[in-house]
């Protein structure tokens, strides 16, 4: 219950001054610079890994396919990243249940 009449109840919300907010330029600039920094770090890691793989695969003395597939017994960088990204985690059902419950609790708060 309110003591304001219905006709004047939304006058504050419809006022033009209500929608004029100061833009927080420093916060926007800070967020933009953080995104640029993170993209740069990821790009640097990816470029370094791919450059090392490319230089190893394009050596003039390594034209043998078997030599390319078994370089010192370990796989190249992009193959390692591929394996880490698509590897099934141990106890995947427990992880899914905990993540689902955590998000449900987070959304309920």
Coordinates of N, CA and C in Angstrom, one line a residue:
X1 N 0.8 -1.2 0.0 CA 0.0 0.0 0.0 C 0.9 1.3 0.0
X2 N 0.5 2.2 -0.8 CA 1.2 3.5 -0.8 C 0.2 4.6 -0.7
X3 N 0.7 5.8 -0.3 CA -0.2 6.9 -0.2 C -0.2 7.8 -1.5
X4 N 0.6 7.4 -2.5 CA 0.7 8.2 -3.7 C -0.4 7.7 -4.6
X5 N -1.0 8.7 -5.3 CA -2.1 8.3 -6.3 C -1.4 7.6 -7.5
X6 N -2.2 6.8 -8.2 CA -1.7 6.0 -9.3 C -1.2 6.9 -10.4
X7 N -1.7 8.0 -10.7 CA -1.4 8.9 -11.8 C 0.0 9.4 -11.6
X8 N 0.5 9.6 -10.3 CA 1.8 10.2 -10.1 C 2.8 9.2 -9.6
X9 N 2.5 8.0 -9.6 CA 3.4 6.9 -9.0 C 4.7 6.8 -9.8
X10 N 4.6 6.9 -11.2 CA 5.8 6.6 -12.0 C 6.4 7.9 -12.5
X11 N 6.1 9.0 -11.9 CA 6.6 10.3 -12.4 C 8.1 10.4 -12.3
X12 N 8.7 9.8 -11.2 CA 10.1 9.8 -11.0 C 10.8 9.0 -12.1
X13 N 10.3 7.8 -12.4 CA 10.9 7.0 -13.4 C 10.8 7.5 -14.8
X14 N 9.8 8.3 -15.1 CA 9.6 8.9 -16.4 C 10.3 10.2 -16.6
X15 N 10.9 10.7 -15.5 CA 11.6 12.0 -15.6 C 12.9 11.9 -16.4
X16 N 13.2 12.9 -17.3 CA 14.3 12.8 -18.2 C 15.6 12.8 -17.4
X17 N 15.7 13.5 -16.3 CA 16.9 13.6 -15.5 C 17.3 12.2 -14.9
X18 N 16.3 11.4 -14.7 CA 16.5 10.0 -14.2 C 17.4 9.2 -15.1
X19 N 17.3 9.4 -16.4 CA 18.1 8.6 -17.3 C 19.4 9.2 -17.7
X20 N 19.7 10.3 -17.2 CA 21.0 10.9 -17.5 C 22.0 10.5 -16.4
X21 N 22.9 9.5 -16.8 CA 23.9 9.0 -15.9 C 25.3 9.5 -16.3
X22 N 26.1 9.7 -15.4 CA 27.5 9.9 -15.7 C 28.2 8.6 -16.2
X23 N 28.9 8.7 -17.3 CA 29.6 7.5 -17.8 C 30.9 7.4 -17.0
X24 N 31.2 6.3 -16.5 CA 32.5 6.1 -15.8 C 33.5 5.7 -16.8
X25 N 34.2 6.7 -17.4 CA 35.2 6.5 -18.4 C 36.4 5.7 -18.0
X26 N 36.8 5.9 -16.7 CA 38.0 5.2 -16.3 C 37.6 3.7 -16.2
X27 N 36.5 3.3 -15.7 CA 36.1 1.9 -15.6 C 36.0 1.3 -17.0
X28 N 35.4 2.0 -18.0 CA 35.4 1.5 -19.3 C 36.8 1.3 -19.9
X29 N 37.6 2.2 -19.7 CA 39.0 2.2 -20.2 C 39.8 1.0 -19.5
X30 N 39.5 0.9 -18.2 CA 40.2 -0.2 -17.5 C 39.8 -1.6 -18.0
X31 N 38.5 -1.8 -18.2 CA 38.0 -3.0 -18.7 C 38.5 -3.3 -20.1
X32 N 38.5 -2.3 -20.9 CA 39.0 -2.5 -22.3 C 40.5 -2.8 -22.3
X33 N 41.3 -2.2 -21.5 CA 42.7 -2.5 -21.4 C 42.9 -3.9 -20.8
X34 N 42.1 -4.4 -19.9 CA 42.2 -5.7 -19.4 C 41.9 -6.7 -20.5
X35 N 40.9 -6.5 -21.3 CA 40.6 -7.4 -22.4 C 41.8 -7.4 -23.4
X36 N 42.3 -6.3 -23.7 CA 43.4 -6.2 -24.6 C 44.7 -7.0 -24.1
X37 N 44.9 -6.8 -22.8 CA 46.0 -7.5 -22.2 C 45.8 -9.0 -22.2
X38 N 44.7 -9.5 -21.9 CA 44.4 -10.9 -21.9 C 44.5 -11.5 -23.3
X39 N 43.9 -10.8 -24.3 CA 44.0 -11.3 -25.6 C 45.5 -11.3 -26.1
X40 N 46.2 -10.3 -25.7 CA 47.6 -10.3 -26.1 C 48.4 -11.4 -25.5
X41 N 48.1 -11.8 -24.2 CA 48.8 -12.9 -23.6 C 48.5 -14.2 -24.2
X42 N 47.2 -14.4 -24.5 CA 46.8 -15.7 -25.2 C 47.4 -15.7 -26.6
X43 N 47.4 -14.6 -27.3 CA 48.0 -14.6 -28.7 C 49.5 -14.8 -28.6
X44 N 50.2 -14.3 -27.6 CA 51.6 -14.5 -27.5 C 52.0 -16.0 -27.2
X45 N 51.2 -16.6 -26.3 CA 51.5 -18.0 -26.1 C 51.2 -18.8 -27.3
X46 N 50.1 -18.6 -28.0 CA 49.7 -19.3 -29.2 C 50.8 -19.1 -30.3
X47 N 51.2 -17.9 -30.5 CA 52.2 -17.6 -31.5 C 53.5 -18.3 -31.2
X48 N 53.9 -18.2 -30.0 CA 55.2 -18.8 -29.6 C 55.2 -20.3 -29.9
X49 N 54.1 -21.0 -29.5 CA 53.9 -22.4 -29.6 C 53.9 -22.8 -31.1
X50 N 53.1 -22.0 -31.9 CA 53.0 -22.4 -33.3 C 54.3 -22.1 -34.0
X51 N 55.0 -21.0 -33.7 CA 56.3 -20.7 -34.3 C 57.3 -21.8 -34.1
X52 N 57.4 -22.3 -32.8 CA 58.3 -23.4 -32.5 C 57.9 -24.7 -33.3
X53 N 56.7 -25.0 -33.4 CA 56.2 -26.1 -34.1 C 56.5 -26.0 -35.6
X54 N 56.3 -24.8 -36.1 CA 56.5 -24.6 -37.6 C 58.0 -24.6 -37.9
X55 N 58.8 -24.1 -37.0 CA 60.3 -24.1 -37.3 C 60.8 -25.5 -37.2
X56 N 60.2 -26.3 -36.3 CA 60.7 -27.7 -36.2 C 60.2 -28.6 -37.4
X57 N 59.0 -28.3 -37.9 CA 58.5 -29.1 -39.0 C 59.2 -28.7 -40.3
X58 N 59.7 -27.5 -40.4 CA 60.2 -27.0 -41.7 C 61.7 -27.0 -41.8
X59 N 62.4 -27.7 -40.9 CA 63.8 -27.9 -41.0 C 64.2 -28.6 -42.2
X60 N 65.3 -28.2 -42.9 CA 65.6 -28.8 -44.2 C 66.1 -30.3 -44.0
X61 N 66.6 -30.7 -42.8 CA 67.1 -32.0 -42.7 C 66.0 -33.0 -42.2
X62 N 64.8 -32.5 -41.9 CA 63.7 -33.3 -41.4 C 62.6 -33.5 -42.4
X63 N 62.9 -34.1 -43.5 CA 61.9 -34.4 -44.5 C 61.2 -35.7 -44.3
X64 N 61.6 -36.5 -43.4 CA 61.1 -37.8 -43.1 C 59.8 -37.7 -42.3
X65 N 58.7 -38.3 -42.7 CA 57.5 -38.2 -42.0 C 57.6 -38.8 -40.6
X66 N 58.3 -39.9 -40.4 CA 58.5 -40.5 -39.1 C 59.3 -39.6 -38.2
X67 N 60.2 -38.9 -38.7 CA 61.0 -38.0 -37.9 C 60.1 -36.8 -37.4
X68 N 59.1 -36.4 -38.2 CA 58.2 -35.4 -37.8 C 57.3 -35.8 -36.7
X69 N 56.8 -37.1 -36.8 CA 55.8 -37.5 -35.8 C 56.4 -37.9 -34.5
X70 N 57.7 -38.3 -34.5 CA 58.4 -38.6 -33.2 C 59.6 -37.8 -33.0
X71 N 59.3 -36.5 -32.7 CA 60.4 -35.6 -32.4 C 60.8 -35.8 -30.9
X72 N 61.9 -36.5 -30.7 CA 62.5 -36.7 -29.3 C 61.4 -37.3 -28.4
X73 N 60.5 -38.1 -29.0 CA 59.6 -38.8 -28.1 C 58.4 -38.0 -27.5
X74 N 58.3 -36.8 -27.9 CA 57.2 -36.0 -27.3 C 56.5 -35.2 -28.4
X75 N 55.3 -34.9 -28.2 CA 54.4 -34.2 -29.2 C 54.7 -32.7 -29.1
X76 N 54.3 -32.1 -30.2 CA 54.5 -30.6 -30.3 C 53.5 -29.9 -29.4
X77 N 53.6 -28.5 -29.4 CA 52.8 -27.7 -28.6 C 51.3 -27.7 -28.8
X78 N 50.9 -27.6 -30.1 CA 49.5 -27.6 -30.4 C 48.9 -28.9 -30.1
X79 N 49.6 -30.0 -30.2 CA 49.1 -31.3 -29.9 C 48.9 -31.4 -28.4
X80 N 49.8 -30.9 -27.6 CA 49.6 -30.9 -26.2 C 48.4 -30.1 -25.8
X81 N 48.2 -28.9 -26.4 CA 47.0 -28.1 -26.0 C 45.7 -28.8 -26.4
X82 N 45.7 -29.5 -27.6 CA 44.6 -30.2 -28.0 C 44.2 -31.3 -27.0
X83 N 45.3 -32.0 -26.5 CA 45.0 -33.1 -25.6 C 44.5 -32.5 -24.3
X84 N 45.0 -31.4 -23.8 CA 44.5 -30.8 -22.5 C 43.1 -30.3 -22.6
X85 N 42.7 -29.8 -23.8 CA 41.4 -29.2 -23.9 C 40.3 -30.3 -24.0
X86 N 40.6 -31.3 -24.7 CA 39.5 -32.3 -25.0 C 39.7 -33.5 -24.1
X87 N 40.5 -33.5 -23.1 CA 40.6 -34.7 -22.2 C 39.4 -34.7 -21.2
X88 N 38.9 -35.9 -21.0 CA 37.8 -36.1 -20.1 C 38.3 -36.0 -18.7
X89 N 37.7 -35.2 -17.8 CA 38.2 -35.1 -16.5 C 37.9 -36.3 -15.7
X90 N 38.7 -36.6 -14.7 CA 38.4 -37.7 -13.8 C 37.2 -37.4 -13.0
X91 N 36.3 -38.4 -12.8 CA 35.1 -38.2 -12.0 C 34.2 -37.1 -12.6
X92 N 33.9 -37.2 -13.9 CA 33.2 -36.2 -14.7 C 31.8 -36.0 -14.1
X93 N 31.1 -37.1 -13.7 CA 29.8 -36.9 -13.2 C 29.7 -36.1 -11.9
X94 N 30.7 -36.3 -11.0 CA 30.8 -35.6 -9.8 C 31.0 -34.1 -10.1
X95 N 31.9 -33.8 -11.0 CA 32.2 -32.5 -11.4 C 30.9 -31.8 -12.0
X96 N 30.2 -32.5 -12.8 CA 29.0 -31.9 -13.4 C 27.9 -31.6 -12.3
X97 N 27.8 -32.5 -11.4 CA 26.8 -32.4 -10.3 C 27.2 -31.2 -9.4
X98 N 28.5 -31.1 -9.1 CA 28.9 -29.9 -8.2 C 28.8 -28.6 -8.9
X99 N 29.2 -28.6 -10.2 CA 29.0 -27.3 -11.0 C 27.5 -26.9 -11.1
X100 N 26.7 -27.9 -11.4 CA 25.2 -27.6 -11.5 C 24.7 -27.1 -10.2
X101 N 25.0 -27.7 -9.1 CA 24.5 -27.3 -7.8 C 25.1 -25.9 -7.4
X102 N 26.3 -25.7 -7.8 CA 26.9 -24.4 -7.5 C 26.3 -23.3 -8.2
X103 N 26.0 -23.5 -9.5 CA 25.3 -22.5 -10.3 C 23.9 -22.2 -9.9
X104 N 23.3 -23.3 -9.4 CA 21.9 -23.2 -8.9 C 21.9 -22.3 -7.7
X105 N 22.8 -22.6 -6.8 CA 22.9 -21.8 -5.5 C 23.3 -20.3 -5.8
X106 N 24.2 -20.2 -6.8 CA 24.6 -18.8 -7.2 C 23.4 -18.0 -7.7
X107 N 22.6 -18.7 -8.6 CA 21.5 -18.0 -9.2 C 20.4 -17.7 -8.2
X108 N 20.3 -18.5 -7.2 CA 19.2 -18.3 -6.2 C 19.5 -17.2 -5.2
X109 N 20.8 -16.9 -5.1 CA 21.2 -15.8 -4.2 C 20.9 -14.5 -4.9

